[in-house]
Short mmCIF file of C-alpha atoms and ligand atoms in Angstrom, two decimals:
data_model
loop_
_atom_site.label_atom_id
_atom_site.label_comp_id
_atom_site.label_asym_id
_atom_site.label_seq_id
_atom_site.Cartn_x
_atom_site.Cartn_y
_atom_site.Cartn_z
CA MET Z 40 119.20 118.76 90.87
CA LYS Z 41 117.21 115.86 91.09
CA THR Z 42 117.70 111.83 90.57
CA VAL Z 43 115.67 109.78 88.78
CA LEU Z 44 115.07 106.45 89.21
CA VAL Z 45 115.31 104.84 85.35
CA THR Z 46 114.75 100.73 86.02
CA GLY Z 47 115.16 98.92 82.48
CA GLY Z 48 117.03 101.60 81.14
CA ALA Z 49 119.06 99.75 78.53
CA GLY Z 50 116.05 98.46 76.69
CA PHE Z 51 114.41 100.69 73.68
CA ILE Z 52 112.12 102.49 75.53
CA GLY Z 53 113.66 103.17 78.19
CA SER Z 54 117.36 103.75 76.27
CA ASN Z 55 115.41 106.38 74.67
CA PHE Z 56 114.03 107.98 77.68
CA VAL Z 57 117.86 108.01 79.65
CA LYS Z 58 119.26 110.31 76.98
CA TYR Z 59 116.05 111.98 76.09
CA MET Z 60 116.91 112.93 80.65
CA LEU Z 61 120.00 113.70 79.94
CA GLU Z 62 119.05 115.88 77.83
CA LYS Z 63 116.55 117.80 78.35
CA HIS Z 64 117.90 117.92 82.39
CA PRO Z 65 121.63 118.09 82.52
CA ASP Z 66 121.42 119.13 86.39
CA TYR Z 67 119.76 115.87 86.19
CA LEU Z 68 121.72 112.49 88.14
CA ILE Z 69 119.86 109.33 85.64
CA VAL Z 70 120.13 105.94 87.28
CA ASN Z 71 119.47 102.89 85.21
CA LEU Z 72 118.71 99.96 87.02
CA ASP Z 73 118.86 97.31 84.11
CA ALA Z 74 119.08 93.12 85.04
CA LEU Z 75 120.60 93.34 80.78
CA THR Z 76 118.70 90.51 79.72
CA TYR Z 77 118.86 89.49 76.33
CA ALA Z 78 116.39 92.42 75.66
CA GLY Z 79 118.70 94.94 77.42
CA ASN Z 80 121.90 96.06 75.46
CA LEU Z 81 124.39 98.71 77.05
CA GLU Z 82 126.02 98.93 73.24
CA ASN Z 83 121.90 101.13 73.51
CA LEU Z 84 123.73 103.46 75.31
CA THR Z 85 127.29 104.08 73.93
CA ASP Z 86 126.93 107.66 73.80
CA ILE Z 87 125.80 108.99 76.52
CA GLU Z 88 127.89 106.37 79.36
CA ASP Z 89 131.08 108.50 79.90
CA ASN Z 90 128.44 111.38 81.19
CA PRO Z 91 129.43 112.26 84.61
CA ASN Z 92 125.46 112.26 85.24
CA TYR Z 93 124.80 109.56 84.63
CA VAL Z 94 125.15 105.75 86.57
CA PHE Z 95 124.89 102.22 85.89
CA VAL Z 96 124.11 99.62 88.26
CA LYS Z 97 123.04 96.05 87.57
CA GLY Z 98 120.64 94.12 88.97
CA ASP Z 99 117.08 92.71 89.06
CA ILE Z 100 114.09 95.00 90.49
CA SER Z 101 112.68 91.18 91.89
CA ASP Z 102 115.49 91.12 94.49
CA SER Z 103 113.89 92.93 97.20
CA ASP Z 104 117.86 93.39 99.13
CA PHE Z 105 119.28 94.64 96.11
CA VAL Z 106 116.47 96.91 95.94
CA ASN Z 107 116.57 98.23 99.10
CA GLN Z 108 119.85 98.23 99.24
CA LEU Z 109 120.38 100.90 96.11
CA PHE Z 110 117.91 103.08 98.04
CA LYS Z 111 120.65 103.28 100.63
CA ASP Z 112 122.70 104.22 98.60
CA TYR Z 113 121.17 107.07 95.99
CA THR Z 114 118.13 109.65 98.10
CA PHE Z 115 115.42 109.30 94.54
CA ASP Z 116 113.00 112.03 93.90
CA PHE Z 117 111.98 110.32 91.15
CA VAL Z 118 111.36 106.37 90.23
CA VAL Z 119 110.23 105.64 86.71
CA ASN Z 120 110.06 101.85 86.14
CA PHE Z 121 110.24 100.48 82.74
CA ALA Z 122 112.05 97.33 83.40
CA ALA Z 123 109.98 94.26 82.37
CA GLU Z 124 109.27 91.25 80.14
CA SER Z 125 107.97 93.22 77.08
CA HIS Z 126 107.46 90.81 74.18
CA VAL Z 127 103.53 88.77 73.51
CA ASP Z 128 104.95 86.50 72.06
CA ARG Z 129 107.30 85.23 74.54
CA SER Z 130 105.02 85.72 77.67
CA ILE Z 131 102.66 82.69 75.32
CA GLU Z 132 105.66 80.61 75.75
CA ASN Z 133 106.96 81.27 78.34
CA PRO Z 134 104.69 83.44 81.27
CA GLN Z 135 105.93 82.82 85.41
CA ILE Z 136 108.88 84.68 83.70
CA PHE Z 137 106.39 87.50 83.68
CA VAL Z 138 104.44 87.33 86.51
CA LYS Z 139 108.01 87.21 88.37
CA THR Z 140 109.56 90.45 86.88
CA ASN Z 141 106.90 92.78 86.26
CA ILE Z 142 104.31 92.20 88.82
CA MET Z 143 106.83 91.12 91.81
CA GLY Z 144 109.58 93.45 90.95
CA THR Z 145 106.99 96.09 90.71
CA GLN Z 146 106.01 95.58 94.06
CA VAL Z 147 109.50 96.02 95.53
CA LEU Z 148 110.19 99.11 94.11
CA LEU Z 149 106.85 100.02 95.53
CA ALA Z 150 107.86 99.30 99.19
CA ALA Z 151 111.19 100.25 99.11
CA ALA Z 152 110.34 103.56 97.32
CA LYS Z 153 107.41 104.12 100.33
CA ASN Z 154 110.02 102.83 102.87
CA ALA Z 155 112.54 105.44 101.52
CA TRP Z 156 109.99 107.86 100.57
CA GLN Z 157 107.55 108.34 103.95
CA THR Z 158 108.20 110.44 106.54
CA GLY Z 159 105.03 110.03 108.75
CA LYS Z 160 101.12 109.16 109.03
CA ASP Z 161 98.47 111.99 109.19
CA ASP Z 162 95.73 112.03 111.74
CA GLU Z 163 93.43 109.52 109.72
CA GLY Z 164 97.62 107.01 110.03
CA TYR Z 165 97.58 107.27 106.25
CA PRO Z 166 101.57 108.14 105.49
CA THR Z 167 103.15 111.37 104.44
CA TYR Z 168 105.68 111.54 101.89
CA LYS Z 169 109.43 113.81 101.15
CA GLU Z 170 107.23 116.38 99.33
CA ASN Z 171 108.39 116.65 94.79
CA VAL Z 172 109.00 112.63 95.71
CA LYS Z 173 106.81 110.43 92.88
CA TYR Z 174 107.35 106.73 91.58
CA LEU Z 175 106.01 106.80 87.54
CA GLN Z 176 104.66 103.41 86.18
CA VAL Z 177 105.08 102.31 83.04
CA SER Z 178 102.66 100.95 81.84
CA THR Z 179 100.29 99.95 78.04
CA ASP Z 180 97.53 100.56 76.66
CA GLU Z 181 97.20 96.75 76.63
CA VAL Z 182 95.95 96.47 79.53
CA TYR Z 183 92.49 97.78 78.58
CA GLY Z 184 92.48 93.88 76.45
CA ALA Z 185 91.66 94.63 72.30
CA LEU Z 186 88.66 96.57 70.67
CA GLY Z 187 86.35 96.01 67.33
CA LYS Z 188 86.26 98.37 64.24
CA THR Z 189 85.01 101.77 66.17
CA GLY Z 190 86.00 102.95 69.82
CA MET Z 191 89.36 104.28 71.91
CA PHE Z 192 90.43 103.12 74.97
CA THR Z 193 89.62 105.54 77.69
CA GLU Z 194 92.09 106.46 81.98
CA THR Z 195 88.17 104.88 82.30
CA THR Z 196 87.89 102.43 80.04
CA PRO Z 197 87.56 99.13 82.29
CA ILE Z 198 90.83 96.51 82.38
CA GLN Z 199 90.44 93.19 80.22
CA PRO Z 200 94.36 91.79 79.81
CA ASN Z 201 93.90 89.41 76.84
CA SER Z 202 97.79 87.82 77.04
CA PRO Z 203 99.72 86.62 80.02
CA TYR Z 204 102.10 89.64 78.85
CA SER Z 205 98.81 92.70 79.21
CA ALA Z 206 97.90 90.98 81.96
CA SER Z 207 101.24 90.77 83.88
CA LYS Z 208 100.96 94.59 83.43
CA ALA Z 209 97.40 95.51 84.39
CA SER Z 210 98.57 93.25 87.79
CA ALA Z 211 101.51 95.89 88.16
CA ASP Z 212 100.22 98.18 87.32
CA LEU Z 213 97.05 98.33 89.43
CA LEU Z 214 99.12 97.23 92.27
CA VAL Z 215 100.82 101.10 91.75
CA ARG Z 216 96.93 102.74 91.15
CA ALA Z 217 96.60 100.13 95.12
CA TYR Z 218 99.70 101.96 96.55
CA GLY Z 219 97.95 105.04 95.42
CA ASN Z 220 94.90 104.74 97.20
CA THR Z 221 95.54 102.46 100.61
CA PHE Z 222 98.98 104.63 101.18
CA LYS Z 223 98.19 107.92 99.51
CA PHE Z 224 101.74 107.03 97.33
CA PRO Z 225 102.70 110.00 95.48
CA MET Z 226 102.34 108.58 91.71
CA ASN Z 227 101.58 108.18 89.00
CA ILE Z 228 100.26 105.70 86.23
CA THR Z 229 101.01 106.16 81.73
CA ARG Z 230 99.49 104.04 79.11
CA CYS Z 231 101.15 104.21 76.46
CA SER Z 232 100.20 102.33 72.30
CA ASN Z 233 102.79 100.67 70.48
CA ASN Z 234 105.81 102.18 70.13
CA TYR Z 235 108.66 102.76 67.36
CA GLY Z 236 112.24 103.80 66.79
CA PRO Z 237 116.10 103.31 67.06
CA TYR Z 238 117.16 100.73 69.27
CA GLN Z 239 114.47 98.45 69.57
CA PHE Z 240 114.78 94.93 69.21
CA PRO Z 241 114.18 93.53 66.42
CA GLU Z 242 111.99 90.56 67.55
CA LYS Z 243 108.79 93.74 67.61
CA LEU Z 244 107.18 93.86 64.15
CA ILE Z 245 108.72 96.91 62.66
CA PRO Z 246 112.09 96.33 63.62
CA LEU Z 247 111.46 92.40 61.86
CA MET Z 248 110.63 93.43 59.35
CA ILE Z 249 112.91 95.65 58.04
CA SER Z 250 115.93 93.38 59.05
CA ASN Z 251 114.17 91.29 57.33
CA VAL Z 252 113.91 92.61 53.52
CA ILE Z 253 117.37 93.25 54.07
CA ASP Z 254 118.41 89.54 54.20
CA LEU Z 255 115.50 89.10 52.35
CA ARG Z 256 113.78 86.54 54.52
CA GLU Z 257 109.61 86.17 55.07
CA LEU Z 258 107.86 88.01 56.26
CA PRO Z 259 105.58 86.71 58.58
CA ILE Z 260 102.51 88.65 58.73
CA TYR Z 261 100.37 86.62 61.53
CA GLY Z 262 97.03 85.72 60.88
CA ASP Z 263 95.00 88.27 57.72
CA GLY Z 264 97.36 90.80 58.97
CA MET Z 265 94.15 93.03 59.55
CA GLN Z 266 95.26 93.40 62.96
CA VAL Z 267 95.64 97.07 63.95
CA ARG Z 268 98.17 98.99 66.14
CA ASP Z 269 98.06 103.15 67.00
CA TRP Z 270 102.37 104.00 66.95
CA LEU Z 271 103.67 106.31 68.88
CA HIS Z 272 107.50 106.94 67.95
CA VAL Z 273 109.57 106.00 70.95
CA LYS Z 274 110.54 110.02 71.59
CA ASP Z 275 107.70 111.44 71.66
CA HIS Z 276 106.73 108.95 74.37
CA CYS Z 277 109.85 110.09 76.22
CA SER Z 278 108.32 113.65 76.59
CA GLY Z 279 105.09 112.69 77.54
CA ILE Z 280 106.33 110.70 80.46
CA ASP Z 281 108.68 113.73 80.96
CA THR Z 282 105.78 115.36 81.21
CA VAL Z 283 103.76 113.09 83.06
CA LEU Z 284 106.43 113.05 86.10
CA HIS Z 285 107.50 116.97 86.17
CA LYS Z 286 102.81 117.96 85.41
CA GLY Z 287 100.37 114.91 86.13
CA ARG Z 288 98.62 115.48 89.05
CA LEU Z 289 99.79 112.72 91.91
CA ARG Z 290 97.98 109.40 91.85
CA GLU Z 291 96.82 109.87 88.20
CA VAL Z 292 96.39 107.86 84.80
CA TYR Z 293 97.38 109.23 81.72
CA ASN Z 294 97.20 107.31 78.28
CA ILE Z 295 99.41 108.83 76.15
CA GLY Z 296 99.55 107.83 72.42
CA GLY Z 297 99.48 110.12 68.52
CA ASN Z 298 96.43 108.76 66.89
CA ASN Z 299 97.84 106.48 64.09
CA GLU Z 300 96.23 103.54 64.17
CA LYS Z 301 97.26 101.33 61.20
CA ALA Z 302 97.05 98.10 60.20
CA ASN Z 303 99.96 94.81 60.92
CA ILE Z 304 100.10 94.74 56.81
CA HIS Z 305 100.21 98.78 55.91
CA ILE Z 306 103.35 98.52 58.26
CA VAL Z 307 105.36 95.88 56.09
CA ASP Z 308 104.09 97.22 52.94
CA LEU Z 309 105.54 100.72 53.95
CA ILE Z 310 108.48 98.79 55.02
CA LEU Z 311 109.06 97.23 52.24
CA LYS Z 312 108.31 100.37 49.87
CA PHE Z 313 111.13 102.04 52.08
CA VAL Z 314 113.91 99.45 52.42
CA LYS Z 315 114.28 98.94 48.54
CA GLU Z 316 114.01 102.37 47.90
CA LYS Z 317 116.92 103.46 49.77
CA LEU Z 318 118.86 100.47 48.58
CA GLU Z 319 118.73 101.66 45.54
CA LYS Z 320 119.56 104.54 46.31
CA ASP Z 321 121.54 104.61 48.68
CA ASN Z 322 125.35 102.91 49.56
CA TYR Z 323 124.60 101.57 53.20
CA ASP Z 324 127.62 99.43 55.28
CA GLY Z 325 127.25 96.22 54.44
CA ILE Z 326 124.23 95.44 52.89
CA ALA Z 327 124.58 93.95 49.53
CA THR Z 328 120.45 92.76 48.90
CA ASP Z 329 120.61 91.96 45.25
CA THR Z 330 117.02 94.77 45.45
CA SER Z 331 115.18 92.69 42.81
CA LYS Z 332 114.70 90.42 45.10
CA ILE Z 333 112.42 92.91 47.58
CA SER Z 334 109.11 92.36 46.61
CA ASP Z 335 105.37 91.43 47.75
CA ALA Z 336 106.69 87.80 47.14
CA LEU Z 337 108.85 87.82 50.69
CA LYS Z 338 105.64 88.44 51.86
CA ILE Z 339 103.97 84.64 54.05
CA HIS Z 340 101.09 84.68 55.86
CA VAL Z 341 101.60 82.31 59.13
CA GLU Z 342 99.28 80.25 62.35
CA ASP Z 343 97.57 83.99 64.20
CA ARG Z 344 99.24 85.26 67.43
CA LEU Z 345 96.78 82.93 70.09
CA GLY Z 346 94.39 85.13 71.62
CA HIS Z 347 95.29 87.68 69.33
CA ASP Z 348 93.75 91.82 70.33
CA ARG Z 349 92.29 92.47 67.21
CA ARG Z 350 92.59 96.76 67.76
CA TYR Z 351 94.69 98.98 70.21
CA ALA Z 352 93.40 103.28 69.60
CA ILE Z 353 94.27 105.64 71.92
CA ASP Z 354 92.14 108.24 73.26
CA ASN Z 355 94.70 111.00 74.23
CA THR Z 356 92.44 113.87 75.09
CA LYS Z 357 93.41 113.90 79.12
CA ILE Z 358 97.66 114.17 78.59
CA THR Z 359 96.79 116.69 75.59
CA THR Z 360 93.65 119.47 77.38
CA GLU Z 361 95.48 119.00 81.30
CA LEU Z 362 99.19 118.53 80.13
CA GLY Z 363 99.99 119.58 77.19
CA TRP Z 364 101.50 117.04 75.95
CA SER Z 365 101.33 116.37 71.86
CA PRO Z 366 103.44 114.43 69.27
CA SER Z 367 106.05 115.83 67.16
CA TYR Z 368 106.25 112.14 64.74
CA THR Z 369 104.37 112.01 61.89
CA PHE Z 370 103.84 108.63 60.93
CA GLU Z 371 105.38 109.63 57.88
CA LYS Z 372 108.37 111.29 59.41
CA GLY Z 373 109.23 108.68 62.19
CA ILE Z 374 109.17 105.44 59.93
CA GLU Z 375 111.20 106.68 57.13
CA GLU Z 376 113.89 108.05 59.98
CA THR Z 377 113.43 104.46 62.01
CA ILE Z 378 113.63 102.32 58.94
CA GLU Z 379 117.04 104.50 57.23
CA TRP Z 380 118.39 104.14 61.70
CA TYR Z 381 117.98 100.68 61.39
CA LEU Z 382 120.22 100.55 57.83
CA LYS Z 383 122.99 102.81 59.33
CA ASN Z 384 123.16 100.34 62.00
CA GLN Z 385 123.82 97.42 61.19
CA LYS Z 386 126.41 96.37 63.49
CA TRP Z 387 124.31 97.54 66.04
CA VAL Z 388 121.78 95.04 64.32
CA ALA Z 389 123.98 92.10 64.49
CA GLN Z 390 125.09 92.66 67.91
CA VAL Z 391 121.85 92.14 69.69
CA GLU Z 392 120.92 89.41 67.51
CA SER Z 393 124.09 86.79 68.59
CA GLY Z 394 123.07 85.92 71.60
CA GLY Z 395 120.08 83.84 71.89
CA TYR Z 396 118.11 85.89 69.55
CA GLN Z 397 118.33 82.87 66.25
CA GLU Z 398 117.95 79.84 68.43
CA TYR Z 399 114.68 82.04 69.52
CA TYR Z 400 113.31 82.98 66.14
CA GLU Z 401 114.63 79.63 64.78
CA LYS Z 402 111.78 78.10 67.45
CA MET Z 403 108.98 80.82 67.20
CA TYR Z 404 108.54 80.81 63.29
CA SER Z 405 109.18 77.43 61.16
CA LYS Z 406 106.55 76.13 64.18
CA LYS Z 407 104.20 79.45 62.33
CA LYS Z 408 104.08 77.88 58.89
P1 NAD T 142 112.44 95.98 76.62
O1 NAD T 142 111.73 94.96 76.69
O2 NAD T 142 113.19 96.53 75.15
O3 NAD T 142 113.66 97.33 77.22
C1 NAD T 142 112.78 96.11 78.95
C2 NAD T 142 114.26 96.83 79.58
O4 NAD T 142 113.91 95.14 81.16
C3 NAD T 142 115.84 95.64 79.60
O5 NAD T 142 116.54 96.24 79.40
C4 NAD T 142 115.47 93.81 80.30
O6 NAD T 142 117.03 93.72 80.33
C5 NAD T 142 115.49 95.29 81.39
N1 NAD T 142 114.47 93.95 82.65
C6 NAD T 142 114.24 93.15 82.04
N2 NAD T 142 113.85 91.70 83.35
C7 NAD T 142 114.44 93.30 84.25
C8 NAD T 142 114.66 92.90 85.55
N3 NAD T 142 114.02 92.27 86.28
N4 NAD T 142 115.22 93.70 86.34
C9 NAD T 142 115.54 95.02 85.96
N5 NAD T 142 115.69 94.97 84.61
C10 NAD T 142 114.84 94.50 83.53
O7 NAD T 142 110.83 96.85 76.30
P2 NAD T 142 109.98 97.73 76.19
O8 NAD T 142 109.57 98.44 74.56
O9 NAD T 142 111.45 99.27 76.03
O10 NAD T 142 109.44 98.66 76.65
C11 NAD T 142 109.59 98.71 78.05
C12 NAD T 142 108.51 99.64 79.04
O11 NAD T 142 107.52 99.99 78.33
C13 NAD T 142 108.24 97.89 79.37
O12 NAD T 142 107.36 98.40 81.14
C14 NAD T 142 107.18 97.79 78.59
O13 NAD T 142 105.85 96.61 79.44
C15 NAD T 142 106.24 99.11 78.44
N6 NAD T 142 105.98 99.69 77.71
C16 NAD T 142 106.28 98.92 75.36
C17 NAD T 142 105.01 99.39 74.49
C18 NAD T 142 106.74 99.23 73.30
O14 NAD T 142 105.95 99.53 72.82
N7 NAD T 142 107.83 98.64 73.75
C19 NAD T 142 104.26 100.16 74.90
C20 NAD T 142 104.10 100.91 75.80
C21 NAD T 142 104.26 100.24 77.29
P1 TYD T 143 104.28 92.96 68.09
O1 TYD T 143 105.73 94.40 67.50
O2 TYD T 143 105.71 91.76 68.85
O3 TYD T 143 103.26 94.40 69.45
P2 TYD T 143 102.20 93.92 69.87
O4 TYD T 143 102.33 91.80 69.64
O5 TYD T 143 102.44 94.19 71.71
O6 TYD T 143 101.14 95.00 69.98
O7 TYD T 143 103.29 93.23 67.17
C1 TYD T 143 103.12 94.03 66.21
C2 TYD T 143 101.24 93.29 65.69
O8 TYD T 143 102.42 93.19 64.80
C3 TYD T 143 100.38 92.24 66.22
O9 TYD T 143 99.43 92.39 65.89
C4 TYD T 143 101.70 91.00 65.72
C5 TYD T 143 101.59 91.52 64.57
N1 TYD T 143 103.58 90.71 63.89
C6 TYD T 143 103.39 89.15 63.43
O10 TYD T 143 102.53 90.34 62.04
N2 TYD T 143 104.45 88.91 62.77
C7 TYD T 143 105.87 89.53 63.38
O11 TYD T 143 106.37 88.19 62.94
C8 TYD T 143 105.23 89.49 64.29
C9 TYD T 143 106.48 89.59 65.61
C10 TYD T 143 103.92 90.93 65.03
#
């Protein structure tokens, strides 16, 4: 029996991870701490909300009084920090909240975990800790910056973030590294590539394009659409984190990725093709799209993102050879399942889009044209 604090567990990856852990480790208690920002939705978790091994706590990771109290209420063995502001475009509009949540929030969690886990000091003055505890920071490949046409990110690639989002994630990542070095704090850092799968908020490329095809809205491709992302199914990310949590060597960094580089334009083409095929073949509740209107004409090239990273690609040699992790999804299977999920879960889409999302969409995309 272990007690795991999962922060940001009402978001896209966090909610998939909560479910993954409850299924994989049925004797663990999972405590989900989430502030329920626009990106956090308890609807992502309705299927497990009554599980006796699951607790939801609403709160902000940057509120140190609150977080310290939570560490008094529970004896955590593991902390997995997903909570973050996660969208690059929003970070270009409003970097401040990224600093508060991603950097300050990480610092608050590190301090609380260190305080809760420290047992004393060794002969050299370094803190000593309870056995078998670990803090895992969910970082991102975006901390490495951008690649040219060739090469891949390894764990020793210099950290050179280019957006306010990636700079805030890099700062958090480096704080965790510093805790490892200065306090011999029991931690790991994972740096994963772009995720896709169920429950991703529709502001991100794949769910946004699926929704727009269904609604026959224009498909806004930034710049030439030849930017490359390295896609990993969210469930493979979850299994990678679980592997590092249980088997990762303390104070090591592990890249997580599945060797799936795709240009954005290729993703948009795939979505157009699959959504059209599926809607022509089957009926989906709440969808009445005129499929004759689904065509390339929906694609428009809009103003490029400022400072847009051209290419990401993860070298996953360390996690695959050292820890024996490997992804289980091919991109073809994963993207088709994901499209099917969005077609079957239009109520979820409508629900998460019902807050301030429409306003966000108008504001961001009207000025890009
Ligand atoms: P998301 O935006 O879907 O979810 C973030 C969650 O954090 C939401 O539930 C939100 O309510 C919560 N949150 C935000 N601020 C908070 C605060 N101050 N206190 C408590 N909770 C707060 O993000 P995601 O895509 O699921 O990403 C999760 C993590 O994984 C992030 O740290 C992100 O940087 C990292 N990551 C994401 C990807 C990706 O492709 N999505 C890739 C690599 C790494
Ligand atoms: P996104 O899903 O925001 O993830 P990230 O910026 O963290 O990689 O974007 C993925 C890619 O898709 C990125 O190159 C930007 C591009 N993109 C578009 O072309 N149009 C869009 O409307 C969005 C949201 C993204």
